[in-house]
Coordinates of C-alpha atoms in Angstrom, one line a residue:
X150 CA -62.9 102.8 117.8
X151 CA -65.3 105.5 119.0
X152 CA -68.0 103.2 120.1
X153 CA -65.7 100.7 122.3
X154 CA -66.1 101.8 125.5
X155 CA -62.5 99.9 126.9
X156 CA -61.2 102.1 123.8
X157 CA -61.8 105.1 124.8
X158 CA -61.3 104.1 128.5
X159 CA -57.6 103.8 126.7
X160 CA -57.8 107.4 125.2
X161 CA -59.0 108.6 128.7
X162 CA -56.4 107.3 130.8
X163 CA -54.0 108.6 128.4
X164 CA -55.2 112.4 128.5
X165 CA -54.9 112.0 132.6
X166 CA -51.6 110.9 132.5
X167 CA -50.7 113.3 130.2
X168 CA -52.3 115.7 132.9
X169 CA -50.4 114.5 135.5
X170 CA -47.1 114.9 133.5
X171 CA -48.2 117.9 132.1
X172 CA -48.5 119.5 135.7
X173 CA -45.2 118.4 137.1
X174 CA -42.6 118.1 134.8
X175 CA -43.0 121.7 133.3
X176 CA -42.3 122.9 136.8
X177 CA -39.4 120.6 137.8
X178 CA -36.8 122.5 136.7
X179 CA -37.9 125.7 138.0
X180 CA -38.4 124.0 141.2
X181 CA -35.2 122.3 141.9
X182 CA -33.3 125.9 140.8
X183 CA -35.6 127.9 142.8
X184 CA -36.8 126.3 146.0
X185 CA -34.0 123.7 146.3
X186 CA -31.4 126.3 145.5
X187 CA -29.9 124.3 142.8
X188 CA -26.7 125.2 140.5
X189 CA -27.2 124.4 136.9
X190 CA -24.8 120.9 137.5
X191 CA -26.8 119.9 140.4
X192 CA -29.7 120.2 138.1
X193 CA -28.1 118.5 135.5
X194 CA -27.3 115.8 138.2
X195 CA -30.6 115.8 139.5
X196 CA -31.9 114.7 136.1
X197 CA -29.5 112.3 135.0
X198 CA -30.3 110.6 138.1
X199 CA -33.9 110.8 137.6
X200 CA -33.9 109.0 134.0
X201 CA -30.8 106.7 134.3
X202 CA -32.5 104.8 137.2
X203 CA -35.8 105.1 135.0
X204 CA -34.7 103.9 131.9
X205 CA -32.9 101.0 133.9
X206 CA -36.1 99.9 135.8
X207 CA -38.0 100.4 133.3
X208 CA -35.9 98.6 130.4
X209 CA -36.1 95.4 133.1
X210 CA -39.8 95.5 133.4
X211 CA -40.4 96.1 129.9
X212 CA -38.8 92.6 129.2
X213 CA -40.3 90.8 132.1
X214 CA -43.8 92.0 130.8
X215 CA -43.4 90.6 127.6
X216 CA -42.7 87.1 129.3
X217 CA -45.1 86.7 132.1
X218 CA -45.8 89.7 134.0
X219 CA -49.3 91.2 133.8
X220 CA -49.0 95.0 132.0
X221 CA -52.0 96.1 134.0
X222 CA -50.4 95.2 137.3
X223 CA -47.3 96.8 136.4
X224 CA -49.2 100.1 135.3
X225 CA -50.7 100.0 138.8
X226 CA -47.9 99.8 140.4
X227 CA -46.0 102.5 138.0
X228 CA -48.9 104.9 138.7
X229 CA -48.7 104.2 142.4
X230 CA -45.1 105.3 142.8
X231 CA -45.4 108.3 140.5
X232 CA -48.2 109.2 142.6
X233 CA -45.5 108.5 145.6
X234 CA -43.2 110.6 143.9
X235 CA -45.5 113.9 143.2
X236 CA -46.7 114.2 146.7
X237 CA -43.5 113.8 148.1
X238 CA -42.5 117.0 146.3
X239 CA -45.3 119.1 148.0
X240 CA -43.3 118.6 151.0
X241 CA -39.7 118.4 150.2
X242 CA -37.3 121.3 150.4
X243 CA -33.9 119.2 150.3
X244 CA -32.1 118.5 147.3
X245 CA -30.8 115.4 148.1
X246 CA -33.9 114.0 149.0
X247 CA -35.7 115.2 145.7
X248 CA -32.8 113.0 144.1
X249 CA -33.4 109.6 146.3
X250 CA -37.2 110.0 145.7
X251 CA -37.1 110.3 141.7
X252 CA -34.2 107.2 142.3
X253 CA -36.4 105.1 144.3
X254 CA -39.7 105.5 143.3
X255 CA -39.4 107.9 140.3
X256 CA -37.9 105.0 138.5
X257 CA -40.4 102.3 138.8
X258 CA -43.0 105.1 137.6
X259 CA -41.2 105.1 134.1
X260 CA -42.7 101.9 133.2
X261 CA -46.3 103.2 133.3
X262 CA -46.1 104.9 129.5
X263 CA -44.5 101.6 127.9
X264 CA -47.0 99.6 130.0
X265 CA -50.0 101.8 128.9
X266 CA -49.3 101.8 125.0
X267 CA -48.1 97.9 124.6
X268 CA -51.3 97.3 126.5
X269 CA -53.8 100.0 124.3
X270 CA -51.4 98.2 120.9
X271 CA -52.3 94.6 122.1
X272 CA -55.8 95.7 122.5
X273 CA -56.2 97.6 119.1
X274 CA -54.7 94.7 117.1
X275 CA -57.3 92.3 118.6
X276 CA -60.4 94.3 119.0
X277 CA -60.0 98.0 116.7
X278 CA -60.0 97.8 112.9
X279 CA -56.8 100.3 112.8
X280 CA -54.6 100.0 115.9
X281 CA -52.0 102.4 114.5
X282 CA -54.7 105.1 114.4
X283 CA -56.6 104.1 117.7
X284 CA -52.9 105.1 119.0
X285 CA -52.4 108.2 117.6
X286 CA -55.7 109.0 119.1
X287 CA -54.4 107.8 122.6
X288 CA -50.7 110.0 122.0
X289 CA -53.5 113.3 121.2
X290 CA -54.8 112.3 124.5
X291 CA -51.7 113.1 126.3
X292 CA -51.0 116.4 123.7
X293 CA -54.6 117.6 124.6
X294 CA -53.7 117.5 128.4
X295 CA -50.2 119.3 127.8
X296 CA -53.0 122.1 126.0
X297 CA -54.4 122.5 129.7
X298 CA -51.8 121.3 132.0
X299 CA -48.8 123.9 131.7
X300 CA -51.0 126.7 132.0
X301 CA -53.0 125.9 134.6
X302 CA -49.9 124.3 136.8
X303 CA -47.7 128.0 136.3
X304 CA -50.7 130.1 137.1
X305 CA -51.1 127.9 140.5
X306 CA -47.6 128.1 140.9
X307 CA -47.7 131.9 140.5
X308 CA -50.7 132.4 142.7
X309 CA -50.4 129.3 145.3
X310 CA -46.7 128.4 144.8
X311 CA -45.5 124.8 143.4
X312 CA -47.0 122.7 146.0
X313 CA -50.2 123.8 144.4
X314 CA -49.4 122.5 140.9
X315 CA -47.9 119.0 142.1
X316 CA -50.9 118.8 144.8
X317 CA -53.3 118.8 141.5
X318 CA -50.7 116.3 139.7
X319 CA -50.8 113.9 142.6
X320 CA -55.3 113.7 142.7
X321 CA -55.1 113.8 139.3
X322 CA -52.9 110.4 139.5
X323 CA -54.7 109.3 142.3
X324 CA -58.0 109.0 139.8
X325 CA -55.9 107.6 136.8
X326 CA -54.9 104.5 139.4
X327 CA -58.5 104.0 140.2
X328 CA -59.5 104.4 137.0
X329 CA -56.6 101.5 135.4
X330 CA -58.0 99.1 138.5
X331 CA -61.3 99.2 138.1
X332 CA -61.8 99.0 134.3
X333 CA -58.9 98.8 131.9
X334 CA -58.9 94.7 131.1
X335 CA -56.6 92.8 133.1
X336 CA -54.8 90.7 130.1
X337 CA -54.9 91.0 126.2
X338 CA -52.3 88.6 125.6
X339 CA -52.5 85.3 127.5
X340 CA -49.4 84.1 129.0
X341 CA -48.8 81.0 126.4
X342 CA -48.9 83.5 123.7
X343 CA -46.4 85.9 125.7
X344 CA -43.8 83.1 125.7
X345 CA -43.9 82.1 122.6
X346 CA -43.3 85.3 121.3
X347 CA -40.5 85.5 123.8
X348 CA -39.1 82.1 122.4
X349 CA -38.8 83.9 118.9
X350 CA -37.2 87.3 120.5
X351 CA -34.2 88.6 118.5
X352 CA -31.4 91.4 120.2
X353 CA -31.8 94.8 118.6
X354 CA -30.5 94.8 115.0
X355 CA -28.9 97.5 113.3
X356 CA -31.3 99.2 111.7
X357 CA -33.2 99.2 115.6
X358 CA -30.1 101.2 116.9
X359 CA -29.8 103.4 114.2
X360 CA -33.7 104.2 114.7
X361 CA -33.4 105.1 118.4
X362 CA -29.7 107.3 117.6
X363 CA -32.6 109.3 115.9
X364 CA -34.8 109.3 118.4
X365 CA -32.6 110.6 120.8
X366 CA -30.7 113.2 118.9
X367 CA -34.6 114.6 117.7
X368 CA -36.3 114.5 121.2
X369 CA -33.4 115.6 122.6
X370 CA -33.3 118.7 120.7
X371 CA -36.6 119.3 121.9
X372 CA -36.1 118.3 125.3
X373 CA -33.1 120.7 125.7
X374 CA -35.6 123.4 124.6
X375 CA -38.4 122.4 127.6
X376 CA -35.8 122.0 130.2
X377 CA -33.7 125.5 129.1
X378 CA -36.5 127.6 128.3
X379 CA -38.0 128.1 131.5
X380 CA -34.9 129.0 132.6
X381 CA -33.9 131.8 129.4
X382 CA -37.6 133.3 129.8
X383 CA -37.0 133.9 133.9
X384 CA -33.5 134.7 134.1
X385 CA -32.7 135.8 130.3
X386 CA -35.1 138.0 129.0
X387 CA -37.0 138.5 132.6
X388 CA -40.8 137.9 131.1
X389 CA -43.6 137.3 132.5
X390 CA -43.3 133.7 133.7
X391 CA -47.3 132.9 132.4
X392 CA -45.4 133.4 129.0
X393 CA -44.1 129.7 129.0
X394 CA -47.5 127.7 130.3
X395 CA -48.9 129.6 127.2
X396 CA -46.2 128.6 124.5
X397 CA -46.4 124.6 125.5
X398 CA -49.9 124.8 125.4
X399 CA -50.1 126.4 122.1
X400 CA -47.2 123.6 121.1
X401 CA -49.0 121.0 122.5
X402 CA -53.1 122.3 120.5
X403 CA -51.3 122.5 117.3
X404 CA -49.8 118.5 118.2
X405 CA -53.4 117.3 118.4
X406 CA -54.6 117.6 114.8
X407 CA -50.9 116.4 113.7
X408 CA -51.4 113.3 115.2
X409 CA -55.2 112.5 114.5
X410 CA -53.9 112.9 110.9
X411 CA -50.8 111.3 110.9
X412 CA -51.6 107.8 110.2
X413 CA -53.1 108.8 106.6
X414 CA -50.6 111.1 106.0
X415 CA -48.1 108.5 106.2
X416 CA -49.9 106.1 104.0
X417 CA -49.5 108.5 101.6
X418 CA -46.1 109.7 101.9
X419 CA -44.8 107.1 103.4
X420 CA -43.6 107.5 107.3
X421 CA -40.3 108.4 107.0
X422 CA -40.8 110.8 104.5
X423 CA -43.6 112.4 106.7
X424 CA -41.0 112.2 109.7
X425 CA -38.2 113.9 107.0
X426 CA -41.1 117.1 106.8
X427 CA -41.8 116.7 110.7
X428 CA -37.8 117.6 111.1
X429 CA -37.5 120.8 108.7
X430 CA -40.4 121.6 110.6
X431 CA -38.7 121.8 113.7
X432 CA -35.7 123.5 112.3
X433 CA -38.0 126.3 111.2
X434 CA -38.9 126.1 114.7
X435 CA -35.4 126.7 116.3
X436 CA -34.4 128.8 113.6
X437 CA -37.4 131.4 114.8
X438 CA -36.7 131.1 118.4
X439 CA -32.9 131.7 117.8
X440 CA -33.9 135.3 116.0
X441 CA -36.8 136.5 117.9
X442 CA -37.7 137.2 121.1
X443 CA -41.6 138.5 121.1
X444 CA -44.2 136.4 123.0
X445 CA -45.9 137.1 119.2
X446 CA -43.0 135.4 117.2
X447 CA -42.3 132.8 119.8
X448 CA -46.4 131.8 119.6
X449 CA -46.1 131.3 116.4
X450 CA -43.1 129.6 115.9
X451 CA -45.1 126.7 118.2
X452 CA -47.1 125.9 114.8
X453 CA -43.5 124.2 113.4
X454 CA -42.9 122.8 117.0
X455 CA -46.7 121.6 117.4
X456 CA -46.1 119.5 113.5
X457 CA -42.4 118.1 114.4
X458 CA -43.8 116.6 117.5
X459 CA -47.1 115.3 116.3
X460 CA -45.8 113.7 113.8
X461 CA -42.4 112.0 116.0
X462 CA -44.5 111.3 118.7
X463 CA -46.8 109.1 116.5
X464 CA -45.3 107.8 113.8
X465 CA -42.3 107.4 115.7
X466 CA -43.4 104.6 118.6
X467 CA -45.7 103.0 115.8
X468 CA -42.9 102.7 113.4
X469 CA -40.8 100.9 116.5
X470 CA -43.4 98.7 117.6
X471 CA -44.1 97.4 113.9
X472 CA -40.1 96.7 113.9
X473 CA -40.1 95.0 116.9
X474 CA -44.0 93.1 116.5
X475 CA -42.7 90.3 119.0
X476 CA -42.3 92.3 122.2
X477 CA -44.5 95.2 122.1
X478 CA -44.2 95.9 125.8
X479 CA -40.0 96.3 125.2
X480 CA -40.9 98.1 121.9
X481 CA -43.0 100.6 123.8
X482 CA -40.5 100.9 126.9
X483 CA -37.9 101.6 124.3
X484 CA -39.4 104.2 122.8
X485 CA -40.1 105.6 126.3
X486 CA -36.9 104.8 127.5
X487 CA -35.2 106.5 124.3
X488 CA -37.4 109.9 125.1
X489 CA -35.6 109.4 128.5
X490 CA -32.6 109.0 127.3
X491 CA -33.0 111.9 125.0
X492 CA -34.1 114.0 128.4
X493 CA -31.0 112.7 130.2
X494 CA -28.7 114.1 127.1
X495 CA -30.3 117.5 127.2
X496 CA -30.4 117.9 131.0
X497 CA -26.2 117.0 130.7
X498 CA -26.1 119.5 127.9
X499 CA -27.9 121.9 129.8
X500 CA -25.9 122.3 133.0
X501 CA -22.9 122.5 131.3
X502 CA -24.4 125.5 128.4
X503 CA -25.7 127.2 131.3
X504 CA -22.4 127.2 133.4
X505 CA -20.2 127.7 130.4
X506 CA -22.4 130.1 128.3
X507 CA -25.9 131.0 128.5
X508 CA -29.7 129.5 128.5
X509 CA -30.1 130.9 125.3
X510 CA -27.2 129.3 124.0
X511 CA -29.3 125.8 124.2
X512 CA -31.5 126.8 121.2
X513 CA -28.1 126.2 118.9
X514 CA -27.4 122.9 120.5
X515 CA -31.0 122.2 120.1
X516 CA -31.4 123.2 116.0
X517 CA -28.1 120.8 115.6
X518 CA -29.2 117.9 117.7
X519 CA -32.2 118.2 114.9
X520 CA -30.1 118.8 112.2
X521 CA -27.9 115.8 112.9
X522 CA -31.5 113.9 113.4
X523 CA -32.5 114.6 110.0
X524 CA -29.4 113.3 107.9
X525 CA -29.2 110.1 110.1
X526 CA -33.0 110.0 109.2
X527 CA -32.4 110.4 105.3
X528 CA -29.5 107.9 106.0
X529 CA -32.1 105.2 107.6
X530 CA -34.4 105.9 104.4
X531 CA -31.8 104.9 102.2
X532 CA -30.7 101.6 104.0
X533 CA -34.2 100.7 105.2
X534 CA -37.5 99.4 103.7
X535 CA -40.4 101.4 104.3
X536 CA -42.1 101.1 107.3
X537 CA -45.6 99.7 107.3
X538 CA -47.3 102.4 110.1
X539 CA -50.4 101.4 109.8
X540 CA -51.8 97.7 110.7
X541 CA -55.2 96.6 110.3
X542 CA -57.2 94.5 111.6
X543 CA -58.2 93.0 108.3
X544 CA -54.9 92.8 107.3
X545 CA -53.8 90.8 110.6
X546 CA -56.2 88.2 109.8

């Protein structure tokens, strides 16, 4: 895969979304409590407003894509109103506009990581031996940029102040758009061959539902931890606020050898085993950051975090998609829209822990969202066959 240039064009767009991500959303919460003057419930409602409108739009395009809509125009147009969306923010300082922006335009952005990954699958099956792999590589694209994103976006913040960060987050976008126009190809899958997958489309079975009830109770485990912990560090235990960039980044270096591997790893353990070890690793994770409170102890407890996400990020959309071979683009947008979902649980969960209790209190509700993960996990391995995770060209033909 390392010598097709549109491949790693793939890998490269990846990595500056992930940038652009990776320079906003650490920041958001902050932002909204601090420079909006939000309660914890009118953060809470300023993120379930953000991802239920997303996952809607989204969910919508995602199955209009799969019929007849072209994914590259859709990932322009995604890109475009993210892009909207972050350099509004450099601006705003009213609540209730932050919430009609992430409604209005935040929403149609949510399509763009569905959009990208059916696109870089449709592509790998056609033209890379191992599509499974060439996406693992294009998911350590976006863990690489969370390595220098967080960082650099809370030392702007702390020198420049946030429009700083989400300034750098909206050029950084501005080149991915450029970027997706000028060279990412403009269809993989013709139309005919679109609608005849369409014509052979079957609802979400069972064992679908049951997949993404995992999904969310993992991801949002974690995503209660990201949205809470800037939040316990600042307020809590009154640290130095550089503290947090460094932990996600440290998270986010130990994801990229995690996922590069993954796709052996599951061939030989089988993917749901390998997700099984990617869980325990993350209780080890919550179980350290429940009894310590060190910037030490806290670094290294991001070795367990780095592993459980590596290997759920990866496995975890390639195990959908191969369930669901018919309509990648919904497969993707599920998976995306199931991570939003997840963020949408935690950032309910969070306003009402923070209200009622504390933000350290999340870290419980965290380590048993996971724990409930795991035996629903061990329950799907029992009912289900194994999961083929790793397609080949060969094979396909």
């Amino acid at each position: 895969m390392f010598k097709d240039k549109t491949a790693l064009l793939f890998v490269c767009i990846s990595f500056i979304c992930g940038l652009c991500g990776a320079f906003f959303y650490p920041l958001s919460s902050l932002f909204i409590v601090q420079e909006l003057g939000a309660s914890p419930m009118m953060l809470s409602v300023y993120m379930v407003a953000a991802v239920g409108s997303s996952v809607a739009v989204s969910h919508f395009i995602a199955k209009q894509s799969d019929k007849n809509w072209n994914r590259k125009t859709i990932l322009v147009v995604s890109l475009t109103s993210y892009f909207v969306t972050v350099t509004s923010f450099i601006f705003i300082r009213d609540y209730w506009t932050a919430v009609a922006l992430v409604v209005i335009f935040g929403s149609v952005s949510g399509a763009a990581f569905g959009q990208l990954f059916a696109l870089g699958r449709e592509y790998g099956d056609r033209y890379v031996n191992n599509s499974a792999s060439f996406l693992a590589v294009m998911r350590a694209g976006l863990a690489i940029a969370w390595v220098f994103g967080p960082p650099i976006a809370f030392m702007l913040n702390a020198k420049f102040g946030f429009s700083a960060a989400f300034a750098v987050s909206s050029v950084t976008v501005l080149a991915g758009i450029l970027l997706v126009m000028k060279f990412v190809p403009s269809q993989v899958v013709t139309k005919k061959e679109k609608s005849e997958a369409s014509e052979v489309s079957k609802p979400l079975g069972a064992r679908v539902i049951l997949y993404c009830v995992i999904l969310v109770c993992a991801f949002g485990a974690n995503n209660l931890y990201i949205t809470s912990m800037p939040l316990y560090l600042s307020q809590e235990l009154m640290v130095n606020p550089s503290w947090l960039g460094l932990l996600f980044g440290m998270a986010a270096a130990c994801e990229i050898p995690v996922m590069l591997t993954a796709g052996p790893l599951a061939n030989r353990l089988g993917a749901v085993k390998l997700m099984i070890l990617g869980a325990l690793s993350g209780v080890m994770f919550f179980l350290v950051m429940l009894s310590q409170t060190s910037f030490i102890a806290m670094l290294f407890a991001q070795v367990f975090n780095g592993f459980f996400i590596g290997v759920w990020a990866t496995i975890g959309m390639v195990a959908l998609q191969d369930m669901m071979k018919d309509r990648l683009g919904t497969a993707s947008t599920l998976f995306s829209n199931m991570l939003s979902v997840s963020t949408l649980v935690s950032s309910l969960a969070v306003g009402v822990i923070g209200e009622m209790y504390n933000y350290y209190s999340a870290l419980y509700v965290s380590l048993a969202g996971l724990i409930l993960s795991l035996a629903l996990l061990v329950l799907f391995q029992i009912k289900s066959k194994p999961i083929c995770t790793m397609p080949t060209r060969a094979a396909q033909s």
